[in-house]
Structure formats: C-alpha cells, structure tokens
Short mmCIF file of C-alpha atoms and ligand atoms in Angstrom, two decimals:
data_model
loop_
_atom_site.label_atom_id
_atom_site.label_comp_id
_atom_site.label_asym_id
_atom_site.label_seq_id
_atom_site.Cartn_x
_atom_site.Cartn_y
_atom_site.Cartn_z
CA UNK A 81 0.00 0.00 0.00
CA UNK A 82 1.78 3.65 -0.78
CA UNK A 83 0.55 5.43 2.32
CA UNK A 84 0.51 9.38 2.69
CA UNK A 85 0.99 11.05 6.07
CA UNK A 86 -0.18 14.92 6.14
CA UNK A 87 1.87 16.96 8.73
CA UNK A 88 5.18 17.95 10.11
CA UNK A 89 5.27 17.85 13.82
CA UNK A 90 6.24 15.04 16.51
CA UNK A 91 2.86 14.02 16.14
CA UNK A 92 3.22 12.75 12.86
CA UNK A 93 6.96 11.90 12.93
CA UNK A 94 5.57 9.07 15.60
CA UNK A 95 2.45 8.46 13.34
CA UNK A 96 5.37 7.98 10.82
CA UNK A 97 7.48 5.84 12.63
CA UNK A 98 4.58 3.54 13.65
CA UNK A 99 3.30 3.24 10.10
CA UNK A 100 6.63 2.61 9.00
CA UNK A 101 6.28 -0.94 10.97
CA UNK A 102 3.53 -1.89 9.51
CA UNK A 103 3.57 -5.17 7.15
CA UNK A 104 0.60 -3.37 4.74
CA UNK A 105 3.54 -0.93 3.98
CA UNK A 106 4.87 -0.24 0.35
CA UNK A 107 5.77 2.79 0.24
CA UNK A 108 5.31 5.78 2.49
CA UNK A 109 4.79 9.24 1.78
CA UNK A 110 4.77 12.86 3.94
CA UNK A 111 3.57 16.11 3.06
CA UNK A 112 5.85 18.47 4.33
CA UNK A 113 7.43 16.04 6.56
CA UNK A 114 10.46 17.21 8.59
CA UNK A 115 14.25 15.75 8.56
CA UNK A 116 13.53 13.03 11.09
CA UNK A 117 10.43 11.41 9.17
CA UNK A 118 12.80 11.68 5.79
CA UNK A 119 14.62 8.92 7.55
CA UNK A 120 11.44 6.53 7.26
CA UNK A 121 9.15 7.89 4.78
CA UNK A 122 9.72 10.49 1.31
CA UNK A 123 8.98 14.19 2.31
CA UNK A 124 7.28 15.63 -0.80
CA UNK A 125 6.86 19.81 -0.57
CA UNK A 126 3.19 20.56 -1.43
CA UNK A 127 1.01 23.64 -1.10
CA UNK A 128 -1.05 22.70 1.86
CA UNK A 129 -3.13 25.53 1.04
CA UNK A 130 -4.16 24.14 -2.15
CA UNK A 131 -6.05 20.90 -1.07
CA UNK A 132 -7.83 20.58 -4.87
CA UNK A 133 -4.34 20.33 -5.72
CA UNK A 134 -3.02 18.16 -3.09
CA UNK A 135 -5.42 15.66 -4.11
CA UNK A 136 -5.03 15.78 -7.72
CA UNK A 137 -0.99 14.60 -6.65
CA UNK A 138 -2.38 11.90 -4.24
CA UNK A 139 -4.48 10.32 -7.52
CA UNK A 140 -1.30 11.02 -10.06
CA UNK A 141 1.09 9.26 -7.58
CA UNK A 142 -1.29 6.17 -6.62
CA UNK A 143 -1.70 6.65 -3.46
CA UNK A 144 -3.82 4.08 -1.61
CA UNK A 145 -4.44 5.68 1.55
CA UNK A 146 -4.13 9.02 3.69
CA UNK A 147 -3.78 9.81 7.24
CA UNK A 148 -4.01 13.19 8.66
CA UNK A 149 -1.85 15.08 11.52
CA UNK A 150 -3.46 18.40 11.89
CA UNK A 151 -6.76 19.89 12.73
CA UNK A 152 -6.01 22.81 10.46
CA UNK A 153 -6.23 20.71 6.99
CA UNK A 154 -9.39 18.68 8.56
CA UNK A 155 -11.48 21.87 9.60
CA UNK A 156 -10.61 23.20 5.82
CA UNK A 157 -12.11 19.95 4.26
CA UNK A 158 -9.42 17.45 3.58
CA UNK A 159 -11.43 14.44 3.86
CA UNK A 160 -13.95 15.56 2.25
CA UNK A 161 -11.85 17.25 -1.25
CA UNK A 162 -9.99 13.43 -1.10
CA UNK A 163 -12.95 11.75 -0.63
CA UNK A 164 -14.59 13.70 -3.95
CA UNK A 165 -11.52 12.67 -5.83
CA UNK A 166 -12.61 9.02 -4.78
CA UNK A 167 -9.22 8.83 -2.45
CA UNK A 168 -9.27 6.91 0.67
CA UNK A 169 -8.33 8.82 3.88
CA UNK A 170 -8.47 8.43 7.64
CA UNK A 171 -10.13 11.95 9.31
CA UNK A 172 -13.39 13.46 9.80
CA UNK A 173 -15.24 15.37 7.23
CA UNK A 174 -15.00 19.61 7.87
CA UNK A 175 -18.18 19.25 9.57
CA UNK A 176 -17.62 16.71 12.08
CA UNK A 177 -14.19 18.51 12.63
CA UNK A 178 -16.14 21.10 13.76
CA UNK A 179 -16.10 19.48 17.14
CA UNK A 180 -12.44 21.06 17.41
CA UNK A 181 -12.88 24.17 14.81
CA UNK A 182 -15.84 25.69 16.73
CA UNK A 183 -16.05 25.79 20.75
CA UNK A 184 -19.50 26.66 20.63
CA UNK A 185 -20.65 23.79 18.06
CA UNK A 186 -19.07 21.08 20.10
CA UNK A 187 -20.48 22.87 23.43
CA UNK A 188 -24.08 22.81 21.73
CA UNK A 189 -23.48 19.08 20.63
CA UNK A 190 -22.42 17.87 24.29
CA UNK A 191 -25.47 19.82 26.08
CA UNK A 192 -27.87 18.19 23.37
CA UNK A 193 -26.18 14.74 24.40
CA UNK A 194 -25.94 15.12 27.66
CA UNK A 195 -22.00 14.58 28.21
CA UNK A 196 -20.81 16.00 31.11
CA UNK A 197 -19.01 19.54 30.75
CA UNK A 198 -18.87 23.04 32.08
CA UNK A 199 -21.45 25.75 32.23
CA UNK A 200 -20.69 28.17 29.19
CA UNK A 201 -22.24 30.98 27.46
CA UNK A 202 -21.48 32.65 24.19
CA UNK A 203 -20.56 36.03 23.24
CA UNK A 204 -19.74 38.43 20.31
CA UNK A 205 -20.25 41.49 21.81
CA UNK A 206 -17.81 42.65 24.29
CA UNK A 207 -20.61 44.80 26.55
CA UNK A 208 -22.47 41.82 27.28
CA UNK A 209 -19.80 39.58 27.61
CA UNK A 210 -17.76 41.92 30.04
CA UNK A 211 -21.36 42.82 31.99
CA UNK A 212 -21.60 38.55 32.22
CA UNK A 213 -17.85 38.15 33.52
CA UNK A 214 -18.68 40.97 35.89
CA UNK A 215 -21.61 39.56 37.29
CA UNK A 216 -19.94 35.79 37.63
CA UNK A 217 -16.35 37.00 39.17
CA UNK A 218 -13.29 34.72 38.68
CA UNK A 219 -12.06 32.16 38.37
CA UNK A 220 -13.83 32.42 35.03
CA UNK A 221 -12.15 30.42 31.25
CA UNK A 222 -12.94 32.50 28.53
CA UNK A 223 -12.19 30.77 24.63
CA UNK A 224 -11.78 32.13 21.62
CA UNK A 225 -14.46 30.07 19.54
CA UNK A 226 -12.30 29.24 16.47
CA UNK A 227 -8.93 27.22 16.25
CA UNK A 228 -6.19 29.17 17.74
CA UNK A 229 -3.02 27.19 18.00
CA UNK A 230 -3.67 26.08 21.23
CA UNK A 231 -3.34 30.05 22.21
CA UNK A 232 -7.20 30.80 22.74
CA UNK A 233 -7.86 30.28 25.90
CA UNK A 234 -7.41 31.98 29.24
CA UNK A 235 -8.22 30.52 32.13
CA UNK A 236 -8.53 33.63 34.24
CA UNK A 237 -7.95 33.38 37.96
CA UNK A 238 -9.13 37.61 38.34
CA UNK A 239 -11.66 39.28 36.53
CA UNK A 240 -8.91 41.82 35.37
CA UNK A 241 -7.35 38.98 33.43
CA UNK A 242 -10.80 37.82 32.11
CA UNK A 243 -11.44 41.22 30.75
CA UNK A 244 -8.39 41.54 29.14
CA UNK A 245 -8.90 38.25 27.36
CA UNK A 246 -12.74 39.38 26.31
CA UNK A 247 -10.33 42.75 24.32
CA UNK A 248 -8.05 40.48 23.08
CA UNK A 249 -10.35 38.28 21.25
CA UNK A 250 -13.95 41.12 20.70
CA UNK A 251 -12.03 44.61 20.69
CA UNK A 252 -8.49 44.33 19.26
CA UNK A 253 -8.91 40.62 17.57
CA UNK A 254 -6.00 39.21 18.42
CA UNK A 255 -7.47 35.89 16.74
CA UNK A 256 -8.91 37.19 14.15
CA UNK A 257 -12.22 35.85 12.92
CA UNK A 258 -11.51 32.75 15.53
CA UNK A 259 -11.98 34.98 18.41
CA UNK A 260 -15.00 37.45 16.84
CA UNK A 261 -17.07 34.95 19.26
CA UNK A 262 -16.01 33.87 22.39
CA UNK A 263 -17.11 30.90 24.95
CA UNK A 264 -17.24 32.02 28.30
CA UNK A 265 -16.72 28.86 30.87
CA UNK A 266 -17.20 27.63 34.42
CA UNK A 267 -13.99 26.85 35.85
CA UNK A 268 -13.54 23.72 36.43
CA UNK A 269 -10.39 22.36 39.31
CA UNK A 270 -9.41 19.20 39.03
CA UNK A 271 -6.86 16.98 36.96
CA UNK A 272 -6.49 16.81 33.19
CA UNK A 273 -6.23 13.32 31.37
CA UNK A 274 -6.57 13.12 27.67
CA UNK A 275 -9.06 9.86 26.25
CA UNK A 276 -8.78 8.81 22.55
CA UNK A 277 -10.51 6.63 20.23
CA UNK A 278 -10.04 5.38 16.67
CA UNK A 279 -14.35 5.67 15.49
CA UNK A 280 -15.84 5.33 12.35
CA UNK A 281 -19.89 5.86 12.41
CA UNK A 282 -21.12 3.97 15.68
CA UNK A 283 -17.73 1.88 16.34
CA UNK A 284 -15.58 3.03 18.75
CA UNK A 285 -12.34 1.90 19.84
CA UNK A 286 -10.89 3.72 22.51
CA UNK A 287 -7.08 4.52 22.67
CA UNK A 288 -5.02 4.18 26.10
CA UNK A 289 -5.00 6.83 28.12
CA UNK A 290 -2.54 9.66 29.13
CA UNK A 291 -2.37 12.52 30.09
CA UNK A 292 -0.40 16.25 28.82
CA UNK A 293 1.17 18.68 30.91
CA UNK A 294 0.23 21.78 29.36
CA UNK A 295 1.81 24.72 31.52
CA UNK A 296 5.07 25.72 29.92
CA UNK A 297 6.79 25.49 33.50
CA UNK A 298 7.45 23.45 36.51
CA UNK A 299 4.81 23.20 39.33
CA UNK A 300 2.16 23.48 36.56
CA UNK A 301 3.34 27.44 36.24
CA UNK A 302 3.90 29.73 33.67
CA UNK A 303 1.35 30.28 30.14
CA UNK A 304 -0.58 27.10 28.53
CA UNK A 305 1.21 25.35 25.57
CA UNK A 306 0.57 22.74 23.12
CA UNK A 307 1.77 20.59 25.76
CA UNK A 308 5.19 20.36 27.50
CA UNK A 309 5.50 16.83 27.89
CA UNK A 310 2.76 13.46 28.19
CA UNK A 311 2.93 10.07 30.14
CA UNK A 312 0.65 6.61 29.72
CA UNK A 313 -0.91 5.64 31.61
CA UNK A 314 -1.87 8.08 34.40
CA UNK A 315 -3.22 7.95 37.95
CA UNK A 316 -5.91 11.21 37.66
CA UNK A 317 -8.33 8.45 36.00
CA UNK A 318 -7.35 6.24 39.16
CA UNK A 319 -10.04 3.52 38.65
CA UNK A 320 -12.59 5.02 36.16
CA UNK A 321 -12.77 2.13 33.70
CA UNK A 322 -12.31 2.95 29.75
CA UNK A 323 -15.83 2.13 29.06
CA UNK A 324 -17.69 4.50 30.95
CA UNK A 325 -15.32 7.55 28.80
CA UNK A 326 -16.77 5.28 25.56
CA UNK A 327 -20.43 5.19 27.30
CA UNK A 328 -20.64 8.59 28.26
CA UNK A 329 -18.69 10.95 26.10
CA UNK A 330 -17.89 8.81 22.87
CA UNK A 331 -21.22 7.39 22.24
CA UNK A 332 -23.66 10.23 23.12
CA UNK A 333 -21.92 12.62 20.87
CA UNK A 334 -21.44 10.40 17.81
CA UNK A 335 -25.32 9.61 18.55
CA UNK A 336 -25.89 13.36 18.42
CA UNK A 337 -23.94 14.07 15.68
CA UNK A 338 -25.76 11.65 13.83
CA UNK A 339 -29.14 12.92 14.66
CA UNK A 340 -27.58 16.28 12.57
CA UNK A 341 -26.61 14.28 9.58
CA UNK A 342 -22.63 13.99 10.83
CA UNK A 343 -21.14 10.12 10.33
CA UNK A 344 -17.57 10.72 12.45
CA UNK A 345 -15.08 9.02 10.93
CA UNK A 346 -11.43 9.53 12.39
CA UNK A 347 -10.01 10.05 16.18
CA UNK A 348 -11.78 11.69 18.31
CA UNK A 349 -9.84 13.52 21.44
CA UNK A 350 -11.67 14.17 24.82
CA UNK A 351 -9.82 16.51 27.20
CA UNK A 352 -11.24 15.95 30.37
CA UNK A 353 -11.00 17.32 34.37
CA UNK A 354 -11.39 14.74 36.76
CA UNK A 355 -12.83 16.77 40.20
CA UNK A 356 -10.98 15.80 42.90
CA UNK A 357 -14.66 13.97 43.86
CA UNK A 358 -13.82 11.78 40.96
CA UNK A 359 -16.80 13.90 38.67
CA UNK A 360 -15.56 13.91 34.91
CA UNK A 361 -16.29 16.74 32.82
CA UNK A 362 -14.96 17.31 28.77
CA UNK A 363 -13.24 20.73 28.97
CA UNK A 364 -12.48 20.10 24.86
CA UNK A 365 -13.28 18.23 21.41
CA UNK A 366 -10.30 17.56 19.10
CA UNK A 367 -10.49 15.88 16.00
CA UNK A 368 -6.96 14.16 15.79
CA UNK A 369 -4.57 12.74 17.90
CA UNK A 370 -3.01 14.79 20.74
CA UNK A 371 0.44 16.16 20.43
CA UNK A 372 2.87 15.47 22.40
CA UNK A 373 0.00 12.37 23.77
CA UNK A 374 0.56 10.38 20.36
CA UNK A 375 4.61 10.51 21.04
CA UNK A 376 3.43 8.12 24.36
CA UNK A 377 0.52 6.32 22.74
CA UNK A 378 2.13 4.81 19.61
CA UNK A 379 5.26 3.48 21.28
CA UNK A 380 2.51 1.28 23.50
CA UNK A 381 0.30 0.24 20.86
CA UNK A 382 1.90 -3.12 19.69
CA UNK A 383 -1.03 -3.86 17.20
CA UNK A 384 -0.70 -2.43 13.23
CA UNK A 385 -1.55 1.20 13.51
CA UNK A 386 -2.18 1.18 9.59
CA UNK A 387 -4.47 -1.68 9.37
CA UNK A 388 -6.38 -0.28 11.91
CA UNK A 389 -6.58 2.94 10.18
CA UNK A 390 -7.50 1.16 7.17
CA UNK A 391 -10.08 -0.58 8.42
CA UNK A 392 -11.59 2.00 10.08
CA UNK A 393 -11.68 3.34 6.28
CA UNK A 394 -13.34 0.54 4.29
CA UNK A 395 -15.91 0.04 7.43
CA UNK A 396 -14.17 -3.14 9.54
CA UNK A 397 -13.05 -1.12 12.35
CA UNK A 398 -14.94 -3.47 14.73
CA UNK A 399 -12.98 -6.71 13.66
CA UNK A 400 -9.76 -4.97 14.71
CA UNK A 401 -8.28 -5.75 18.07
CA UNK A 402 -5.88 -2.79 19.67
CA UNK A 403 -2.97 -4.35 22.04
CA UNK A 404 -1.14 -2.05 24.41
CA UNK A 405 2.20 -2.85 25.68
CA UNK A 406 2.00 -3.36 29.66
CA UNK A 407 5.07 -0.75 29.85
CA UNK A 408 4.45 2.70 30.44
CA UNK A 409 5.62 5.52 28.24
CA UNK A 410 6.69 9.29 29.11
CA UNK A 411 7.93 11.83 26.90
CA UNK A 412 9.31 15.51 27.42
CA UNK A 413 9.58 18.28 24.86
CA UNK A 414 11.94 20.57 24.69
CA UNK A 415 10.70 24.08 23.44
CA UNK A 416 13.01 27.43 22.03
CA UNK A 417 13.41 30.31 23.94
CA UNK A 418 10.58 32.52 24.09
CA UNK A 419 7.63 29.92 23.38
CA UNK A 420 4.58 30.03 23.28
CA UNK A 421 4.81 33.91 22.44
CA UNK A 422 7.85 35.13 20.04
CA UNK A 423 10.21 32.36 19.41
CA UNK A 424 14.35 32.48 18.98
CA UNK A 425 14.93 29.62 16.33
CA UNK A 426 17.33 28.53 13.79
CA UNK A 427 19.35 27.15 16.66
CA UNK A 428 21.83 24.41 15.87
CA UNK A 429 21.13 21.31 17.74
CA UNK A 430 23.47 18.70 18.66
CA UNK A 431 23.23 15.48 20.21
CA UNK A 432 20.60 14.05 18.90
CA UNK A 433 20.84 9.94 18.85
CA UNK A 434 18.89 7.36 17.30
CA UNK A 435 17.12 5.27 19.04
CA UNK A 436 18.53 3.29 22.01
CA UNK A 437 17.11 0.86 24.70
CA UNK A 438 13.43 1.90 23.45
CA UNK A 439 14.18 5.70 23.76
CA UNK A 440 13.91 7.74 20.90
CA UNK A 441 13.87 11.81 19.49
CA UNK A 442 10.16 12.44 17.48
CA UNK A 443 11.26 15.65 15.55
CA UNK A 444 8.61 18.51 16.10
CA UNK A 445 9.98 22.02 15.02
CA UNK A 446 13.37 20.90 13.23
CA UNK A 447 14.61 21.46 9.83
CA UNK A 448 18.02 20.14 8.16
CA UNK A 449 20.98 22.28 6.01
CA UNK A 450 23.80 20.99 5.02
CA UNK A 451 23.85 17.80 7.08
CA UNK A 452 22.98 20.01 10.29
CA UNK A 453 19.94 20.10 12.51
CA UNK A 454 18.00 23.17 13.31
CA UNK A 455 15.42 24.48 15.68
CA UNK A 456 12.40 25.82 13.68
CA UNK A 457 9.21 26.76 15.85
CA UNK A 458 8.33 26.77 19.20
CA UNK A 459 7.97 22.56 20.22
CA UNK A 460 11.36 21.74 18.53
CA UNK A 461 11.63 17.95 19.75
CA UNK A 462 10.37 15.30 21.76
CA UNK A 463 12.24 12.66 24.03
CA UNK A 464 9.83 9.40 24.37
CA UNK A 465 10.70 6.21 26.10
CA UNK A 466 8.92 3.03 27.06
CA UNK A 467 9.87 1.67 30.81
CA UNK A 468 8.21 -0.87 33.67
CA UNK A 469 6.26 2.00 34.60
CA UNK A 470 6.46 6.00 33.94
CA UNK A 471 9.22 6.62 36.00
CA UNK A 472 11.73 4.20 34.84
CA UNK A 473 10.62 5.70 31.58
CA UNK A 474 11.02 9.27 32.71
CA UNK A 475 14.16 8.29 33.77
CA UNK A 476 15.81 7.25 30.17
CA UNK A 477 14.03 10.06 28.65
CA UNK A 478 15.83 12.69 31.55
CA UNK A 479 18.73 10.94 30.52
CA UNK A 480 19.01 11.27 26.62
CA UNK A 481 17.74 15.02 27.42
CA UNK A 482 20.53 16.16 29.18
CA UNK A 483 22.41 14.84 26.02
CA UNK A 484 20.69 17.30 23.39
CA UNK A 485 21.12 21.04 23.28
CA UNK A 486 20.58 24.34 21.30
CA UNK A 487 20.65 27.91 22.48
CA UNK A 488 17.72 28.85 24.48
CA UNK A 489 16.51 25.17 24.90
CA UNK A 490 13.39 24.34 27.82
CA UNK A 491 12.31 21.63 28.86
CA UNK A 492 10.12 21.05 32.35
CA UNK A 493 12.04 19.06 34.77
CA UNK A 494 9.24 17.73 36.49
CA UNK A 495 6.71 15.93 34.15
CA UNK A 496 5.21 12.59 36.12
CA UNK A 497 4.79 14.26 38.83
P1 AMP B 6 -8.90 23.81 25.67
O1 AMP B 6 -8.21 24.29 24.44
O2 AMP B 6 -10.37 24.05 25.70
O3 AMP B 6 -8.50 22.42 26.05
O4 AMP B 6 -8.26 24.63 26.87
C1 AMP B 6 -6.87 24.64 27.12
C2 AMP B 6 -6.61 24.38 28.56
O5 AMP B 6 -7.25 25.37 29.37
C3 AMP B 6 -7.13 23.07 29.08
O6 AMP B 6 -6.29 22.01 28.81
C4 AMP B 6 -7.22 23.35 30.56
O7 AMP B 6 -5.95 23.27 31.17
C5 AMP B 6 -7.69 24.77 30.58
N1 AMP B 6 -9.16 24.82 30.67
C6 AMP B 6 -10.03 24.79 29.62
N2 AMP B 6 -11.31 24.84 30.05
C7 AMP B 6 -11.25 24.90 31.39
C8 AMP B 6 -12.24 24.97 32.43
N3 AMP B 6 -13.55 25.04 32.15
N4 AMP B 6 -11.81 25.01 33.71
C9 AMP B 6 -10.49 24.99 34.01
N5 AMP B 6 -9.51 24.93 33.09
C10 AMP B 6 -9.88 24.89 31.79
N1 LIG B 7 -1.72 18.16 23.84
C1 LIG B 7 -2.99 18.76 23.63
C2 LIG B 7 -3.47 18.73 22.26
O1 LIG B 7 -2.96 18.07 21.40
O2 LIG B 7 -4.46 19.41 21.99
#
C-alpha cells in the first residue's frame, strides 16, 4: 500500500514511525514532513493551502491511503476534497471537525447529548460579555471560539485577566475571525487526562489513556502550551474504567452528531478534568490525535496502527483488536526560547541519537541544512521512552535530554509528577 501522512510535527513523525512498521507498507509518503520522518518515509513539498491540488498529486502518484496530523487541513475539508476525488483517507469530514474548529458547536453538541461539561455561554459582543464576567467573578475560562493554535484560551484566575482576554479576542482581535465569538466557561479544578478513540460511524475503539502537561513550566506554572511533555498511563483516571469515557462521552456525541446528519469518521480527542470527587467533565473536542499524547501512545500500541486505520476506512473497524504494551511511556519536549509567544529559532542542535534501549527523538519544530539540525518553531523535539512504569521511563528520557542542546533550549524538569 503507498501510504501518505499529512503533517510535520512530533505528532506525525511518531504516526510515521509507527506506520513505517507496519507489514501493509509499500511505500510511504509525507507532506511536508520534517528531517527526522525523511529517515522513514519520502517528504514531498506541497502547497497545503491548495487541497484541490493536493489531491489531484495523491491520484497522479497512486496513493492508496491518507492519514491526517493536523486539525487545520481537517477543519478546511481534507477528507472531504480526497474523498470527492474518490481517495481513501483516515479523518473526519469539515463538519464533524467542527467538534475542534468551533467551541460553541461542540459545546451545543455535548449539552444536546448530555455529556458531562462546564457551564458556558457565548458572546460576540464585548458589553455583554464583560457585563456577564462581571456579574460571575473569577475564576472564570474565557475561549476564543475558532482554532487558535492552542493560544485561545485563558483561564482567568481575576476578573482583570478575564477582561483583558474578552479585548483580546472582541475589541483588538488578536485571533482574528476565531476569536469574533467567544465561549465564556465555568472553571472547572481538578486533573487533566486526555481519552482517545479510533471511530468510524457507531464503532468506537478507545485509545489508552494519558495525560499532557500543558503549563510551559514546573509546578504546573507559567502560560498554557501545546503541551510540555505526556505520560501513559496516568493515575488522575485512578479507577474510572475505559468504558464508561466510551459510554458517556464517545457514544452520546457520535449519537448526536448523527441525529444532525454527521457520520464521524477519524479520532476523536476528549480533554477531560477529573474533580478531585472523581466527577468527569470534557473541557475540549479535538479531532486528531493529541500532540505530544501520540509521542506516548504509539510506542505502547503493539497492534498495526495502519491496518487499523484502514479498516476504520473501508468500514471493519470493529474486527480490529488494539494491544497495548503493559510498559508505560513518558515523553518531554523541549521548546526554544521565548515559546509560546515570540520564538528564537534557527538554533543548531546537537546530540541528537537514534534510538537506544526503546528511547527515541520524534522531531517537532526541526529542519536540516547541510547535514545540520536546526530548531524551527516553538515545540522543537520530543524525548519518548517506554519503561516498567512512567518513571523508569522518565528516567531514560531525563537521561538522553541532558544529552541534546541548542541555544535557548526548555524543557520542564518535572513531568510525572
Ligand atoms: P482547551 O483548548 O479548551 O483544552 O483549553 C486549554 C486548557 O485550558 C485546558 O487544557 C485546561 O488546562 C484549561 N481549561 C479549559 N477549560 C477549562 C475549564 N472550564 N476550567 C479549568 N480549566 C480549563
Ligand atoms: N496536547 C494537547 C493537544 O494536542 O491538543
């Protein structure tokens, strides 16, 4: 089969790698890639903004099936222009990827289904939606509604900081047309775990579970990120079995989203709190596979990521069986100065290994010239082992960190705890 992975991040580098193992496996493609997938797979330069296009390549080249990385290229139709062009390809259509691509739309669709999640209301006029934050007080979460890069939302502790968020997105649109409505939330306290599953139409097969750390610095401290670092399993679910996450967030709002003429095909991501009373709420919808979360899921999943994909595709996702490895898995980023705002990149990196005693480097924000390695972005790479449990994997991945370096590197110090 000559496979196409969309993306360029340590998400798909891992996607990548996994694929790469896969017996179904001809030949494998990326689009854009980066330098550490161009080990496993050939990066081919397209215009991502040019999807028509995109596919019209996929058909020319003979490519038999297409998984998808990033929201971005899901909420702008991917699946569906492929699809058209009679193109087989694992992701949801643009408007079941509107659970990510609008906060309100997957609010709406988890009150109509009854899942679990917190109070919100929505706004596009600053005057009410300043007169509403007034009135409620802080703690208070305010979104922007569209995707933002995982910048969108503050999760204001005063209502000085919730105000400022409301100008940010409503008065000076610091999101643009993704913050020109915004979802103002109940704060919610509790722990954060991250639950997964592979569905197409009413099958549903759940992924392990793990959990990010999103804060850019120790002690949970410092601004949100795309997540600092992930480990699988993890204790916040202590004893909350995978089936009631499939019973009552998975099935109720595939249900729903059937009721509106939506079949979901592709993963489906479920950020949830877990209350200290054990009370689980969904705090978001994604429409992919969590980054950094994948870089400790797929080094777990023993079973043939592709054939499961595939079947998911050609409708016998319920004859496939996912096996996990009993080991756990951590993995820590490590980020360039100044992220998440203004980054410092184009840093030379050294030290970078292959992969040794089932420790490896996913490449997120790197790019090669002349035979050396580069930071490019914020997330530049990610550290992921497999161990007896997540510390003795923490431990090998602390290990090969302390190894790598480029000006300005971060990395938290502390994720497991
Ligand atoms: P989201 O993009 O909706 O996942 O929000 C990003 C992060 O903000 C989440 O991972 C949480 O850490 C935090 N957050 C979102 N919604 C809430 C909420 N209602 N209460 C507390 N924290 C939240
Ligand atoms: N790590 C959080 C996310 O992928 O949205």
């Amino acid at each position: 089969m000559k496979v196409l992975v969309i993306g360029g991040g340590g998400r798909e580098h891992a996607i990548v790698w996994k694929i790469a193992q896969s017996p179904l496996l001809g030949k494998l493609y990326c689009v854009p890639g980066n330098p550490g997938m161009a080990e496993l797979a050939e990066c081919v330069s397209r215009d991502l903004s040019d999807l028509p296009a995109l596919a019209e390549w996929a058909k020319t080249e003979g490519i038999d099936f297409t998984v998808v990385g990033p929201e971005a290229h899901l909420a702008d139709g991917i699946v569906d222009i492929f699809e058209e062009q009679g193109l087989k390809i694992f992701g949801p259509s643009k408007a079941a990827a509107r659970l990510e691509s609008s906060k309100s739309f997957a609010k709406e669709v988890m009150v109509a289904a009854g899942v679990q999640t917190a109070k919100a209301e929505v706004f596009t006029d600053y005057a009410l939606a300043s007169a509403y934050v007034r009135k409620h007080g802080a703690p208070i979460v305010i979104k922007a509604d569209g995707l933002a890069a995982g910048k969108g939302v503050t999760v204001a502790m005063t209502q000085e900081q919730a105000l400022a968020a409301l100008a940010d997105c409503l008065l000076d649109q610091k999101f643009g047309g993704s913050g020109a409505s915004v979802v103002l939330e109940q704060y919610l306290a509790g722990r954060e775990a991250s639950v997964m599953a592979i569905i197409d139409g009413d099958v549903v097969q759940p992924l392990a579970i793990s959990q990010d750390y999103k804060r850019l610095l120790d002690n949970n401290e410092g601004p949100n990120t795309g997540g600092m670092g992930a480990i699988s399993p993890t204790p916040v679910v202590n004893g909350i079995p995978m089936e009631t996450f499939v019973d009552q967030i998975f099935r109720p709002t595939i249900t729903e989203l059937k009721k509106r003429g939506i079949r979901y095909r592709g993963f489906l991501y479920a950020g949830v709190m877990v209350s200290p009373e054990g009370y689980v709420n969904v705090i978001e919808f994604n429409c992919r596979l969590g980054d950094p979360e994948t870089e400790v899921l797929l080094p777990r999943l023993e079973s043939d990521l592709l054939q499961h994909l595939y079947a998911a595709t050609i409708g016998n996702l319920g004859q496939e069986e996912l096996v996990w490895s009993t080991e756990a898995a951590a993995c820590v980023v490590a980020s360039s100065a100044g992220y998440p705002l203004a980054v410092e990149d184009g840093k030379e990196i050294s030290g970078i290994f292959s992969e040794q005693d089932n420790c490896r480097v996913f490449f997120a924000g790197v790019r090669e010239k002349d035979g050396a390695l580069y930071s490019k972005g914020g997330r530049v790479l990610v550290v992921s082992a497999l161990g007896k449990d997540v510390l003795a994997a923490l431990d090998k991945v602390y290990t090969a960190m302390a190894k790598i370096s480029f000006a300005g590197m971060h990395y938290r110090k502390d994720i497991g705890s």
